[in-house]
Tab-separated table of C-alpha atoms in Angstrom:
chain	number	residue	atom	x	y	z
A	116	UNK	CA	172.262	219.033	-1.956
A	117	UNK	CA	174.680	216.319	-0.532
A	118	UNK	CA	177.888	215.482	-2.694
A	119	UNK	CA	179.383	212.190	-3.708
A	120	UNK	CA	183.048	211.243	-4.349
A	121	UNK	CA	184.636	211.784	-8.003
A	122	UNK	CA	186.090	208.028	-7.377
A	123	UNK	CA	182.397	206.570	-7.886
A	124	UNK	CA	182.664	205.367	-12.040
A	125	UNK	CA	180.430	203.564	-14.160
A	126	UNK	CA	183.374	200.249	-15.155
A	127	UNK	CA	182.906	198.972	-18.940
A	128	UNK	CA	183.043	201.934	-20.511
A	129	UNK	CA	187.086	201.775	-20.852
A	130	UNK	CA	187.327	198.481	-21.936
A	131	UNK	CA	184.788	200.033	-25.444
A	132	UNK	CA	187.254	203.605	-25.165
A	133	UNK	CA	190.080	200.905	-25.170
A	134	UNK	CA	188.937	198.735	-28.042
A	135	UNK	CA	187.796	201.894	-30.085
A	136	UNK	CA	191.355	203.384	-29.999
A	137	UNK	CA	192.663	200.426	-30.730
A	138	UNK	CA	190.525	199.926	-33.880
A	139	UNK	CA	191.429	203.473	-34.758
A	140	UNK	CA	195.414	202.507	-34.449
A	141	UNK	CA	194.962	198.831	-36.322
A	142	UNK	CA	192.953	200.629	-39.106
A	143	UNK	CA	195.411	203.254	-39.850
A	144	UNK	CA	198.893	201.559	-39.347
A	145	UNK	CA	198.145	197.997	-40.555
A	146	UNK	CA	195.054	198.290	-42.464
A	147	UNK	CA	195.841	199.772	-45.613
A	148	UNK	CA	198.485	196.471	-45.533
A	149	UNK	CA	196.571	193.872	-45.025
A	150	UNK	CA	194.908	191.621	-47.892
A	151	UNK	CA	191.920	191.359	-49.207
A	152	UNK	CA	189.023	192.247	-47.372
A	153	UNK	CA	191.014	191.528	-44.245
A	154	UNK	CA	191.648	195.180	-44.290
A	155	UNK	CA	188.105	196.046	-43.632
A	156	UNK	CA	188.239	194.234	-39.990
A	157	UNK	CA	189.751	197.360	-38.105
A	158	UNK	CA	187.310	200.706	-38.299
A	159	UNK	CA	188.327	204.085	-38.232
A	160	UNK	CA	185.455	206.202	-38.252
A	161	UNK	CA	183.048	203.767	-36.442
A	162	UNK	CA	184.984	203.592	-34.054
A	163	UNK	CA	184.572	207.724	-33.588
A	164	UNK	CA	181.322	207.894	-33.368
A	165	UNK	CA	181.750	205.505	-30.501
A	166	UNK	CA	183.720	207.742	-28.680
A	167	UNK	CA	181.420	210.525	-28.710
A	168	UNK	CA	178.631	208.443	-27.798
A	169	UNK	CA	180.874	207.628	-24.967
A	170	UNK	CA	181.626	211.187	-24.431
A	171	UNK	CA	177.500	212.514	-24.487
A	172	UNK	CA	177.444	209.733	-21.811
A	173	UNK	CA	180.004	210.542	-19.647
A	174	UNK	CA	179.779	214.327	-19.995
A	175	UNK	CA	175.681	214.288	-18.884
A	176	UNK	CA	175.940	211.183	-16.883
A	177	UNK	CA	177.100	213.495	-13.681
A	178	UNK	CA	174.436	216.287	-14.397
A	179	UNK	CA	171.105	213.949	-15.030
A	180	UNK	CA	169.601	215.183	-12.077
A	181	UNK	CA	172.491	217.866	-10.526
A	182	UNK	CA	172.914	221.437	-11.264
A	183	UNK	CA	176.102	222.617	-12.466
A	184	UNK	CA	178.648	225.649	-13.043
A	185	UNK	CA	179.076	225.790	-16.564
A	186	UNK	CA	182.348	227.981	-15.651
A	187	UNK	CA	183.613	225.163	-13.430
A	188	UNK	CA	182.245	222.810	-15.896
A	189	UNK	CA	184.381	224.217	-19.166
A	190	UNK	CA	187.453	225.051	-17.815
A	191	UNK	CA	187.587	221.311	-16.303
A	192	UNK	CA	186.936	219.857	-20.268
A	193	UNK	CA	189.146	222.555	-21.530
A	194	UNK	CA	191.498	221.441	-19.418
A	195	UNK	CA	191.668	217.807	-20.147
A	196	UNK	CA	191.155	218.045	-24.062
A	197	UNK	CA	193.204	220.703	-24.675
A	198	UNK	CA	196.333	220.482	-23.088
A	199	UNK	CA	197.846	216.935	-24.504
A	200	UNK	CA	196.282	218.108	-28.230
A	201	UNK	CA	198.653	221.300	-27.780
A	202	UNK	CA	201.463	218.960	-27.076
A	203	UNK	CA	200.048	216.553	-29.671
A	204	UNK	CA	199.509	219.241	-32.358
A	205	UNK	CA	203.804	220.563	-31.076
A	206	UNK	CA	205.088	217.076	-32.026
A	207	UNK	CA	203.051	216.395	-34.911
A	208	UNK	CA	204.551	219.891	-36.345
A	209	UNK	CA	207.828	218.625	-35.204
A	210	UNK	CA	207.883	215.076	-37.064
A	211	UNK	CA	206.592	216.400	-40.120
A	212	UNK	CA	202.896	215.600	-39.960
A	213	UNK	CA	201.425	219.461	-41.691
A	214	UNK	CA	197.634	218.474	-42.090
A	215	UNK	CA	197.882	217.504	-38.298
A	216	UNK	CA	195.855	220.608	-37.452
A	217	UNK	CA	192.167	221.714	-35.896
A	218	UNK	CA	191.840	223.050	-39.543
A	219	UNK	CA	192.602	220.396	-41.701
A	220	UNK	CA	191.428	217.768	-39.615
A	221	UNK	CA	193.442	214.802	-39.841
A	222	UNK	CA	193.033	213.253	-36.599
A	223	UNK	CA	192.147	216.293	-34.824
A	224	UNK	CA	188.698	216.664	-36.515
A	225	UNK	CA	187.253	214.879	-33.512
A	226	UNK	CA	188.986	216.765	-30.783
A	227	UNK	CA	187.127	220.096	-32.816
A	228	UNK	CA	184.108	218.007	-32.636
A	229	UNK	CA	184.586	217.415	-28.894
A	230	UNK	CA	185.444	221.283	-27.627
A	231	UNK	CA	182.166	222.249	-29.008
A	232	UNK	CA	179.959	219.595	-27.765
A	233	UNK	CA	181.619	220.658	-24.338
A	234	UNK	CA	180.844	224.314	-25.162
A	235	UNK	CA	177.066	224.053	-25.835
A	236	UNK	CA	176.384	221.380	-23.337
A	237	UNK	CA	175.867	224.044	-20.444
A	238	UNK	CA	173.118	225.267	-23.441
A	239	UNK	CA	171.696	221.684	-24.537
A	240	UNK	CA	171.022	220.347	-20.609
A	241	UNK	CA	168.252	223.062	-19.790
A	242	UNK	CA	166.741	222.162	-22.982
A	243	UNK	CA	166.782	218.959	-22.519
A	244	UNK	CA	165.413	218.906	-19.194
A	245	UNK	CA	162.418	220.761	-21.224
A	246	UNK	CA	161.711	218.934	-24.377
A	247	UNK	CA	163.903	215.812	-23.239
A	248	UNK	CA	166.763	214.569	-24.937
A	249	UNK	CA	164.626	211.856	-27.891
A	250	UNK	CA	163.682	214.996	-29.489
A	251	UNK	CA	166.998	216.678	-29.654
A	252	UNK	CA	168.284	213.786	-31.072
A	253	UNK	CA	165.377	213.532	-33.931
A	254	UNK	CA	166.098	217.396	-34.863
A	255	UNK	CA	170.050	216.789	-34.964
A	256	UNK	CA	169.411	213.701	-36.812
A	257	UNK	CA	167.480	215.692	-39.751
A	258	UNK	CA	169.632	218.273	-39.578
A	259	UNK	CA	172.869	216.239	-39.682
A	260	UNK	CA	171.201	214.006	-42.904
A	261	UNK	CA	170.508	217.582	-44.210
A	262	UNK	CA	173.853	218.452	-44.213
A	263	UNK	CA	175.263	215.554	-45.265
A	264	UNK	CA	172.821	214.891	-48.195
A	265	UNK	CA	173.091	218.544	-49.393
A	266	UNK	CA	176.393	218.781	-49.391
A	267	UNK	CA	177.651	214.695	-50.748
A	268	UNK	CA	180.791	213.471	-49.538
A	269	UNK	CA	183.853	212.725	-51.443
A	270	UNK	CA	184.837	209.550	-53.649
A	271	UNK	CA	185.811	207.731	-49.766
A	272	UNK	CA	182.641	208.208	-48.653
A	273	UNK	CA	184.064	210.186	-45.501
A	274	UNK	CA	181.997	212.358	-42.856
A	275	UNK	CA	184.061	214.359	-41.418
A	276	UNK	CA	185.178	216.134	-44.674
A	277	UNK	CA	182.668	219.619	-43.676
A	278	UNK	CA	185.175	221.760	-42.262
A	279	UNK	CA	185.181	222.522	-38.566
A	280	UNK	CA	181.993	224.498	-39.388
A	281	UNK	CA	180.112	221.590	-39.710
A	282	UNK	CA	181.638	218.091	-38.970
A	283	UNK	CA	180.326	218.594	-35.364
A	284	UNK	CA	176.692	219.010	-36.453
A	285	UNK	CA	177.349	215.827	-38.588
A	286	UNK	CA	177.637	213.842	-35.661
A	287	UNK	CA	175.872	215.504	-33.310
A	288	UNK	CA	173.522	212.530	-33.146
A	289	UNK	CA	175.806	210.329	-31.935
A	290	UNK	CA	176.896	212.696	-28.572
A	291	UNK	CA	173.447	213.241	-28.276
A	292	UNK	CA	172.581	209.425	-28.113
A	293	UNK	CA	175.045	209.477	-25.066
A	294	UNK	CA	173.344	212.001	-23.300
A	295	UNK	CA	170.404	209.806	-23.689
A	296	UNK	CA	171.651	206.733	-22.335
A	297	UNK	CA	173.107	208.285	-19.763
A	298	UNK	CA	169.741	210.099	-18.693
A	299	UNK	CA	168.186	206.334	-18.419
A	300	UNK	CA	170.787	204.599	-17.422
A	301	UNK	CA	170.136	202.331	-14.743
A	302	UNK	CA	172.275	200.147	-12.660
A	303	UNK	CA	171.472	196.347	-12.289
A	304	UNK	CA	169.980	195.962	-15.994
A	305	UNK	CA	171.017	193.501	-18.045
A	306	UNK	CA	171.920	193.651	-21.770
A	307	UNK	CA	172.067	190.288	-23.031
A	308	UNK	CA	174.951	188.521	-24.143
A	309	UNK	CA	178.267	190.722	-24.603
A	310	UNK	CA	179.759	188.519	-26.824
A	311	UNK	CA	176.318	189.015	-29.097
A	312	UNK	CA	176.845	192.547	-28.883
A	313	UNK	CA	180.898	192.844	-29.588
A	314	UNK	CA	180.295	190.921	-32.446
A	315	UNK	CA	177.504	192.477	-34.154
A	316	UNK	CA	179.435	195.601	-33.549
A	317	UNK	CA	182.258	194.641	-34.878
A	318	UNK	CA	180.812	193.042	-37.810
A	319	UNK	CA	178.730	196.040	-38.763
A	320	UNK	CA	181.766	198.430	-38.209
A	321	UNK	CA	183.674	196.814	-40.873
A	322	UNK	CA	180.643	195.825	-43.412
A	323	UNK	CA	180.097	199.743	-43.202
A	324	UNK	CA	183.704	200.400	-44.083
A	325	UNK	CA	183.487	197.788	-46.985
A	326	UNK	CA	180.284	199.486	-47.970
A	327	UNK	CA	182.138	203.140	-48.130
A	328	UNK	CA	184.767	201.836	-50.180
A	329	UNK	CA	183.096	199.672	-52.826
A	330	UNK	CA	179.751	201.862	-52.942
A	331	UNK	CA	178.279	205.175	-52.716
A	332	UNK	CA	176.697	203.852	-49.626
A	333	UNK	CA	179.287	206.021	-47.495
A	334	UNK	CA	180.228	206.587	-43.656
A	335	UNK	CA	178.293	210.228	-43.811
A	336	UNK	CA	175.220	208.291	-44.740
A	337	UNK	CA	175.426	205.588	-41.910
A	338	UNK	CA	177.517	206.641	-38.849
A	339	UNK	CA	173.909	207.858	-37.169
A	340	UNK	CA	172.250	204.225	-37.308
A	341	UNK	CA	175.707	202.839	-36.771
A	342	UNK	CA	175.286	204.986	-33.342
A	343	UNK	CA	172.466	203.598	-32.079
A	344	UNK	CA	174.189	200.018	-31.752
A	345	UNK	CA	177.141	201.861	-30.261
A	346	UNK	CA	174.534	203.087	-27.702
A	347	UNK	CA	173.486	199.110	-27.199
A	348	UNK	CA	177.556	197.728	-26.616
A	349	UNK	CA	178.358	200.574	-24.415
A	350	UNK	CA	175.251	199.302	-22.222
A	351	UNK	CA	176.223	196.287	-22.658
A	352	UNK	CA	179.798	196.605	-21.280
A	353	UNK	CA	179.120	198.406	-18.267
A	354	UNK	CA	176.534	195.461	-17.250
A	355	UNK	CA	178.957	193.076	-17.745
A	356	UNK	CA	181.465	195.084	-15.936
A	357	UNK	CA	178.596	195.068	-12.909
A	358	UNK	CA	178.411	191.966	-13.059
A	359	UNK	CA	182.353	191.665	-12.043
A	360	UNK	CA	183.410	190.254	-15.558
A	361	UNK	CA	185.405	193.422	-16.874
A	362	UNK	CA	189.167	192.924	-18.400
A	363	UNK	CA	191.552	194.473	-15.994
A	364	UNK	CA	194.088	194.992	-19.017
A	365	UNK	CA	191.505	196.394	-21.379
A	366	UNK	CA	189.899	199.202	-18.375
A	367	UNK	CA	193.851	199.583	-17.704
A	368	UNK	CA	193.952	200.313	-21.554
A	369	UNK	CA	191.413	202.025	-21.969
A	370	UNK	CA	192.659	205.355	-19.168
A	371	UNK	CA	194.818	206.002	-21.478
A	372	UNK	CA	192.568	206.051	-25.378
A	373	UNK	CA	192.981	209.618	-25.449
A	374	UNK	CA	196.450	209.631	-25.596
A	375	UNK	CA	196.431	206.408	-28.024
A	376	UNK	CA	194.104	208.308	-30.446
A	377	UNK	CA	196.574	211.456	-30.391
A	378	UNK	CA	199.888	209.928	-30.460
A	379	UNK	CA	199.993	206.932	-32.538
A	380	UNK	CA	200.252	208.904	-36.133
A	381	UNK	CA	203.114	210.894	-34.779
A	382	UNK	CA	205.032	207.588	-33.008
A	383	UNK	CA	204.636	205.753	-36.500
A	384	UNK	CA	205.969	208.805	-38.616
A	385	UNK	CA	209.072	209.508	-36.412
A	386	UNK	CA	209.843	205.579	-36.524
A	387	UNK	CA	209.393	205.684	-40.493
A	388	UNK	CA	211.557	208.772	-40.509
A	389	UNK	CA	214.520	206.256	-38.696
A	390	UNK	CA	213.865	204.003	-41.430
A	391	UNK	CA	211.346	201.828	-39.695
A	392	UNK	CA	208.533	200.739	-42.078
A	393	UNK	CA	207.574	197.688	-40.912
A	394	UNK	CA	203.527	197.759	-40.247
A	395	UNK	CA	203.438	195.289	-37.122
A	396	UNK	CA	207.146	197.054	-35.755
A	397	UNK	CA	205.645	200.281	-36.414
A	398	UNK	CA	201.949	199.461	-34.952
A	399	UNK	CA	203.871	197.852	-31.662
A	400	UNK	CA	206.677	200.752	-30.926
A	401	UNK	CA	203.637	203.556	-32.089
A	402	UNK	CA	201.438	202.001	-28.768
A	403	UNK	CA	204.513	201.717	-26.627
A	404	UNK	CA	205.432	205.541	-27.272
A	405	UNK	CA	202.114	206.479	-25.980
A	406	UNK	CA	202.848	205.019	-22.242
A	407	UNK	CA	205.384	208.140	-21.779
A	408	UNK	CA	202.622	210.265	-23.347
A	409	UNK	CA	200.229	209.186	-21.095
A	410	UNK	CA	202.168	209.651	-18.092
A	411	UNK	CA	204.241	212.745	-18.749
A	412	UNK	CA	201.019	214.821	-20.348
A	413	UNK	CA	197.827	213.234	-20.706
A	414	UNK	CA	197.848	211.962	-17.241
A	415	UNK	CA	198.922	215.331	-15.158
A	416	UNK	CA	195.997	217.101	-17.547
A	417	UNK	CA	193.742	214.216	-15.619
A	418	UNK	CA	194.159	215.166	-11.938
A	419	UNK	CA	194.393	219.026	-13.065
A	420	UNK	CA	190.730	218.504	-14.662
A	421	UNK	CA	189.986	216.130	-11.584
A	422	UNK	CA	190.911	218.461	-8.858
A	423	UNK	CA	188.307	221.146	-10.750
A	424	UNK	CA	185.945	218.937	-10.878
A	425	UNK	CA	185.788	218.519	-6.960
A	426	UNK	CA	184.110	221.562	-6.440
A	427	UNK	CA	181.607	220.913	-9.787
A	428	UNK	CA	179.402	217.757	-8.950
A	429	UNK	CA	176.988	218.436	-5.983
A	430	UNK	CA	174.585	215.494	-6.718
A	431	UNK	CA	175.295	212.592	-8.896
A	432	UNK	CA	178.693	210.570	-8.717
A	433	UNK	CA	181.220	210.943	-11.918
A	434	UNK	CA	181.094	208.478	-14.681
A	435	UNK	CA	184.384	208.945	-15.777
Protein backbone atom coordinates (compact mmCIF):
# COMPACT_ATOMS: atom_id res chain seq x y z
CA UNK A 1 0.00 0.00 0.00
CA UNK A 2 1.52 3.51 -0.77
CA UNK A 3 0.28 6.52 1.49
CA UNK A 4 -0.87 9.98 0.57
CA UNK A 5 -0.58 13.27 2.52
CA UNK A 6 -3.42 14.27 5.18
CA UNK A 7 -3.14 17.91 3.35
CA UNK A 8 -4.99 16.38 0.15
CA UNK A 9 -9.03 17.73 0.94
CA UNK A 10 -12.02 17.59 -1.00
CA UNK A 11 -12.73 22.08 -1.01
CA UNK A 12 -16.66 22.93 -0.87
CA UNK A 13 -17.51 21.05 1.77
CA UNK A 14 -16.67 24.03 4.40
CA UNK A 15 -18.25 26.61 2.70
CA UNK A 16 -21.98 23.99 3.32
CA UNK A 17 -20.30 23.17 7.24
CA UNK A 18 -20.00 27.07 7.24
CA UNK A 19 -23.44 28.01 6.02
CA UNK A 20 -25.08 25.13 8.13
CA UNK A 21 -23.66 26.57 11.42
CA UNK A 22 -24.53 29.63 10.51
CA UNK A 23 -28.20 28.72 9.87
CA UNK A 24 -28.07 26.91 13.17
CA UNK A 25 -26.79 30.37 14.99
CA UNK A 26 -29.40 32.79 12.85
CA UNK A 27 -32.24 30.31 13.73
CA UNK A 28 -31.70 30.24 17.36
CA UNK A 29 -30.54 33.85 18.29
CA UNK A 30 -32.58 35.93 15.80
CA UNK A 31 -35.22 33.69 14.66
CA UNK A 32 -37.65 33.43 17.26
CA UNK A 33 -37.43 37.62 16.70
CA UNK A 34 -38.03 38.08 13.52
CA UNK A 35 -41.64 38.71 11.91
CA UNK A 36 -43.80 36.90 10.25
CA UNK A 37 -42.77 34.10 8.34
CA UNK A 38 -39.39 35.77 8.06
CA UNK A 39 -38.54 33.64 10.97
CA UNK A 40 -38.80 30.49 9.04
CA UNK A 41 -35.70 31.59 6.64
CA UNK A 42 -32.89 30.30 9.09
CA UNK A 43 -33.13 26.23 9.85
CA UNK A 44 -32.11 24.55 12.78
CA UNK A 45 -32.57 21.04 12.36
CA UNK A 46 -32.06 20.94 8.52
CA UNK A 47 -29.29 22.24 8.83
CA UNK A 48 -28.17 19.00 11.21
CA UNK A 49 -28.89 16.57 9.15
CA UNK A 50 -26.54 18.35 6.81
CA UNK A 51 -23.82 18.02 8.98
CA UNK A 52 -23.99 14.44 9.39
CA UNK A 53 -24.36 13.88 5.86
CA UNK A 54 -21.21 15.83 5.78
CA UNK A 55 -19.79 13.80 8.50
CA UNK A 56 -20.80 9.96 6.74
CA UNK A 57 -18.86 11.69 3.90
CA UNK A 58 -15.92 12.76 5.35
CA UNK A 59 -15.58 9.95 7.90
CA UNK A 60 -15.75 7.01 4.84
CA UNK A 61 -14.41 9.24 2.20
CA UNK A 62 -10.62 8.19 3.42
CA UNK A 63 -11.53 4.39 3.84
CA UNK A 64 -13.56 3.75 0.31
CA UNK A 65 -11.00 1.60 -0.84
CA UNK A 66 -8.18 1.62 2.31
CA UNK A 67 -8.05 -0.55 5.27
CA UNK A 68 -8.00 0.94 8.55
CA UNK A 69 -7.20 0.63 12.46
CA UNK A 70 -10.34 1.09 14.05
CA UNK A 71 -8.10 1.77 17.34
CA UNK A 72 -6.20 4.49 15.48
CA UNK A 73 -9.36 5.38 13.84
CA UNK A 74 -11.52 6.12 17.31
CA UNK A 75 -9.19 7.59 19.40
CA UNK A 76 -8.46 10.22 16.43
CA UNK A 77 -12.65 11.09 16.39
CA UNK A 78 -12.65 10.82 20.09
CA UNK A 79 -10.20 13.11 20.12
CA UNK A 80 -11.54 15.85 18.02
CA UNK A 81 -15.31 15.61 19.20
CA UNK A 82 -14.76 15.22 22.54
CA UNK A 83 -12.39 17.45 23.87
CA UNK A 84 -13.96 21.13 22.93
CA UNK A 85 -17.68 19.48 24.00
CA UNK A 86 -15.94 18.85 27.55
CA UNK A 87 -14.91 22.43 27.53
CA UNK A 88 -18.22 23.33 25.88
CA UNK A 89 -20.37 21.25 28.28
CA UNK A 90 -17.65 23.24 31.52
CA UNK A 91 -18.84 26.68 30.31
CA UNK A 92 -22.27 25.94 29.53
CA UNK A 93 -22.49 24.63 33.37
CA UNK A 94 -20.70 27.74 34.24
CA UNK A 95 -23.12 30.43 32.50
CA UNK A 96 -26.10 28.81 33.62
CA UNK A 97 -27.20 26.77 30.63
CA UNK A 98 -28.50 23.13 32.90
CA UNK A 99 -30.18 21.20 29.91
CA UNK A 100 -26.75 21.78 28.10
CA UNK A 101 -25.95 18.09 28.61
CA UNK A 102 -25.36 14.60 26.43
CA UNK A 103 -28.61 13.70 28.39
CA UNK A 104 -30.92 16.27 27.82
CA UNK A 105 -29.83 17.15 24.56
CA UNK A 106 -30.02 20.68 23.92
CA UNK A 107 -27.41 21.25 21.49
CA UNK A 108 -25.42 18.35 22.37
CA UNK A 109 -27.95 15.79 20.97
CA UNK A 110 -25.91 15.81 17.78
CA UNK A 111 -22.48 15.49 19.24
CA UNK A 112 -24.28 11.98 21.01
CA UNK A 113 -25.41 11.32 17.57
CA UNK A 114 -21.89 11.80 16.18
CA UNK A 115 -19.69 9.57 18.93
CA UNK A 116 -21.76 6.69 17.94
CA UNK A 117 -21.77 6.92 14.28
CA UNK A 118 -17.87 7.08 14.89
CA UNK A 119 -18.15 4.01 17.16
CA UNK A 120 -19.95 1.59 14.77
CA UNK A 121 -18.33 2.82 11.65
CA UNK A 122 -15.26 0.36 12.12
CA UNK A 123 -18.63 -2.22 12.21
CA UNK A 124 -20.78 -0.60 9.23
CA UNK A 125 -17.56 -0.42 6.53
CA UNK A 126 -17.08 -4.35 6.30
CA UNK A 127 -20.69 -4.54 5.81
CA UNK A 128 -20.87 -2.28 3.50
CA UNK A 129 -18.17 -3.45 1.43
CA UNK A 130 -20.59 -6.71 1.45
CA UNK A 131 -24.10 -5.68 0.84
CA UNK A 132 -23.00 -2.02 -0.25
CA UNK A 133 -23.99 1.00 1.34
CA UNK A 134 -27.91 1.63 -0.86
CA UNK A 135 -29.07 -1.13 1.21
CA UNK A 136 -27.92 0.02 4.56
CA UNK A 137 -29.43 3.07 3.91
CA UNK A 138 -33.01 1.42 2.85
CA UNK A 139 -32.92 -0.74 6.26
CA UNK A 140 -31.97 2.48 8.44
CA UNK A 141 -34.49 4.35 6.57
CA UNK A 142 -37.42 1.80 7.69
CA UNK A 143 -36.12 1.48 10.77
CA UNK A 144 -35.66 5.20 11.52
CA UNK A 145 -39.60 5.84 10.04
CA UNK A 146 -40.33 2.92 12.47
CA UNK A 147 -39.18 4.66 15.23
CA UNK A 148 -40.31 7.78 14.54
CA UNK A 149 -43.90 6.75 13.52
CA UNK A 150 -44.23 4.44 16.59
CA UNK A 151 -43.21 6.59 18.89
CA UNK A 152 -44.90 10.47 17.39
CA UNK A 153 -43.08 13.45 18.18
CA UNK A 154 -44.11 16.27 20.31
CA UNK A 155 -46.50 19.38 19.55
CA UNK A 156 -42.94 21.06 17.61
CA UNK A 157 -42.74 18.41 15.49
CA UNK A 158 -38.98 17.78 16.67
CA UNK A 159 -36.69 14.59 15.89
CA UNK A 160 -34.35 14.52 18.09
CA UNK A 161 -36.72 14.29 21.15
CA UNK A 162 -35.85 9.99 21.54
CA UNK A 163 -33.37 10.13 24.13
CA UNK A 164 -29.76 9.32 23.38
CA UNK A 165 -31.09 5.74 22.94
CA UNK A 166 -32.51 6.50 19.86
CA UNK A 167 -32.05 10.00 18.21
CA UNK A 168 -28.96 8.45 16.46
CA UNK A 169 -30.97 5.68 14.77
CA UNK A 170 -33.40 8.56 13.77
CA UNK A 171 -30.96 9.95 11.59
CA UNK A 172 -28.96 7.36 10.77
CA UNK A 173 -30.07 7.80 7.17
CA UNK A 174 -28.70 10.87 6.74
CA UNK A 175 -24.77 9.71 7.89
CA UNK A 176 -25.40 6.88 5.92
CA UNK A 177 -26.25 8.96 2.71
CA UNK A 178 -22.66 10.43 3.29
CA UNK A 179 -21.02 7.32 3.30
CA UNK A 180 -22.68 6.83 0.03
CA UNK A 181 -21.64 9.78 -1.71
CA UNK A 182 -18.50 9.52 -0.60
CA UNK A 183 -18.14 5.79 -1.92
CA UNK A 184 -19.08 7.34 -5.58
CA UNK A 185 -17.71 10.32 -5.42
CA UNK A 186 -15.84 11.27 -8.31
CA UNK A 187 -13.69 14.17 -9.12
CA UNK A 188 -14.32 16.26 -12.35
CA UNK A 189 -18.30 15.76 -12.30
CA UNK A 190 -20.39 18.38 -12.59
CA UNK A 191 -23.58 19.19 -10.62
CA UNK A 192 -25.37 21.76 -12.37
CA UNK A 193 -25.91 25.12 -11.32
CA UNK A 194 -24.93 25.93 -7.52
CA UNK A 195 -27.00 28.70 -7.29
CA UNK A 196 -30.04 26.10 -8.39
CA UNK A 197 -29.00 23.96 -5.72
CA UNK A 198 -28.41 26.65 -2.65
CA UNK A 199 -31.63 27.80 -3.36
CA UNK A 200 -33.75 24.86 -3.52
CA UNK A 201 -32.01 23.96 -0.36
CA UNK A 202 -32.60 26.72 1.27
CA UNK A 203 -36.08 27.05 0.26
CA UNK A 204 -37.01 23.54 1.28
CA UNK A 205 -35.13 23.94 4.68
CA UNK A 206 -37.37 26.62 5.74
CA UNK A 207 -40.83 25.38 3.98
CA UNK A 208 -40.04 22.21 6.21
CA UNK A 209 -39.67 24.34 9.30
CA UNK A 210 -42.96 26.26 8.39
CA UNK A 211 -44.49 22.88 7.81
CA UNK A 212 -43.38 21.61 11.55
CA UNK A 213 -44.78 24.53 13.07
CA UNK A 214 -48.17 25.08 11.43
CA UNK A 215 -48.84 21.19 10.79
CA UNK A 216 -48.41 17.79 12.01
CA UNK A 217 -46.25 17.39 9.02
CA UNK A 218 -43.07 17.52 11.44
CA UNK A 219 -39.09 17.49 11.11
CA UNK A 220 -39.09 13.57 12.38
CA UNK A 221 -41.25 12.85 9.39
CA UNK A 222 -39.06 14.70 6.71
CA UNK A 223 -35.38 15.19 7.73
CA UNK A 224 -34.63 11.67 5.64
CA UNK A 225 -35.96 13.09 2.14
CA UNK A 226 -34.71 16.46 3.25
CA UNK A 227 -31.21 14.39 3.26
CA UNK A 228 -31.13 13.30 0.05
CA UNK A 229 -31.01 17.02 -1.38
CA UNK A 230 -28.39 17.68 1.27
CA UNK A 231 -26.52 14.79 -0.47
CA UNK A 232 -27.13 16.83 -4.02
CA UNK A 233 -25.66 20.62 -2.53
CA UNK A 234 -22.81 19.01 -0.84
CA UNK A 235 -21.92 17.56 -4.47
CA UNK A 236 -22.63 20.41 -5.74
CA UNK A 237 -20.22 22.60 -3.68
CA UNK A 238 -17.26 20.62 -3.94
CA UNK A 239 -17.64 20.81 -7.96
CA UNK A 240 -17.85 24.24 -7.84
CA UNK A 241 -15.03 24.45 -5.48
CA UNK A 242 -13.05 22.22 -8.39
CA UNK A 243 -13.85 24.30 -10.57
CA UNK A 244 -11.79 27.20 -8.57
CA UNK A 245 -15.04 29.21 -7.63
CA UNK A 246 -15.07 28.46 -3.73
CA UNK A 247 -15.49 31.57 -1.11
CA UNK A 248 -12.23 31.97 0.66
CA UNK A 249 -14.21 33.61 3.69
CA UNK A 250 -16.91 30.98 3.79
CA UNK A 251 -14.03 27.64 3.62
CA UNK A 252 -12.16 30.10 6.21
CA UNK A 253 -15.59 29.94 8.10
CA UNK A 254 -16.39 26.97 7.76
CA UNK A 255 -12.76 25.29 9.86
CA UNK A 256 -14.15 26.52 12.50
CA UNK A 257 -18.46 25.19 12.42
CA UNK A 258 -17.71 22.96 15.13
CA UNK A 259 -16.82 25.40 17.44
CA UNK A 260 -19.72 27.85 16.08
CA UNK A 261 -22.31 25.05 16.70
CA UNK A 262 -20.91 24.55 20.42
CA UNK A 263 -20.30 27.97 21.55
CA UNK A 264 -22.80 30.31 20.30
CA UNK A 265 -25.70 29.37 23.05
CA UNK A 266 -23.20 29.87 25.79
CA UNK A 267 -21.62 33.43 24.17
CA UNK A 268 -25.36 34.70 23.87
CA UNK A 269 -26.36 33.64 27.54
CA UNK A 270 -23.24 35.16 29.27
CA UNK A 271 -23.89 38.49 27.14
CA UNK A 272 -27.71 38.39 28.29
CA UNK A 273 -26.49 37.73 31.79
CA UNK A 274 -24.41 41.46 31.37
CA UNK A 275 -27.60 42.79 30.36
CA UNK A 276 -27.14 42.43 26.66
CA UNK A 277 -30.41 41.41 24.92
CA UNK A 278 -30.20 42.80 21.82
CA UNK A 279 -30.75 39.86 19.02
CA UNK A 280 -28.34 41.31 16.20
CA UNK A 281 -25.62 42.57 19.33
CA UNK A 282 -26.05 39.28 20.78
CA UNK A 283 -25.93 37.15 17.32
CA UNK A 284 -22.60 39.40 16.34
CA UNK A 285 -20.52 39.27 19.87
CA UNK A 286 -21.96 35.23 20.21
CA UNK A 287 -19.80 34.54 16.58
CA UNK A 288 -16.95 36.74 17.64
CA UNK A 289 -16.54 34.73 21.06
CA UNK A 290 -16.12 31.64 19.10
CA UNK A 291 -12.69 32.91 17.29
CA UNK A 292 -10.91 32.45 20.89
CA UNK A 293 -12.77 29.12 21.09
CA UNK A 294 -11.58 28.04 18.03
CA UNK A 295 -8.11 28.85 18.57
CA UNK A 296 -7.51 28.17 22.24
CA UNK A 297 -9.55 24.55 22.11
CA UNK A 298 -11.14 23.46 19.09
CA UNK A 299 -8.14 24.12 17.04
CA UNK A 300 -5.22 22.33 19.31
CA UNK A 301 -7.97 19.20 19.44
CA UNK A 302 -7.39 19.51 15.36
CA UNK A 303 -3.64 18.86 15.00
CA UNK A 304 -3.87 16.38 18.16
CA UNK A 305 -6.55 14.29 15.99
CA UNK A 306 -4.35 15.22 12.83
CA UNK A 307 -1.07 14.02 14.07
CA UNK A 308 -3.09 10.43 14.86
CA UNK A 309 -4.33 10.34 11.88
CA UNK A 310 -0.80 10.24 10.14
CA UNK A 311 -0.21 6.87 10.94
CA UNK A 312 -4.21 5.82 10.03
CA UNK A 313 -4.69 6.44 6.17
CA UNK A 314 -2.49 4.04 4.05
CA UNK A 315 -4.46 4.49 0.74
CA UNK A 316 -6.85 7.20 -0.01
CA UNK A 317 -6.08 11.01 0.75
CA UNK A 318 -8.26 12.76 3.75
CA UNK A 319 -11.36 14.62 2.94
CA UNK A 320 -11.32 16.68 5.77
Amino acid sequence: MRSFPLSNRIEGLDTVRAVAALSVVFAHLLGPSMPGISRYIFTGHPAVIVFFVISGFCIHFPFRTAEMSAVAFLKRRYLRIVIPTAVALVLAQWVGIRAYNPIDGYILWSVVCELIYYSLYPLFLPVSRKVGWPAMIAVSVIVSYVTVIGLGSNEYGNAQIYGPSLNWVVSLPAWFMGCYIAQIYRRGLYFGNIWIWRAATAMTASILYWATMNTPIGFYLTMIPFGVLACGWILSEASNAERGRASAIMEKVGEACFSIYLIHVIAAAAMERLGITNPIIVCAGSLMLVVPFFFFVEKPAQELSRHLGRRMVTETPRSS
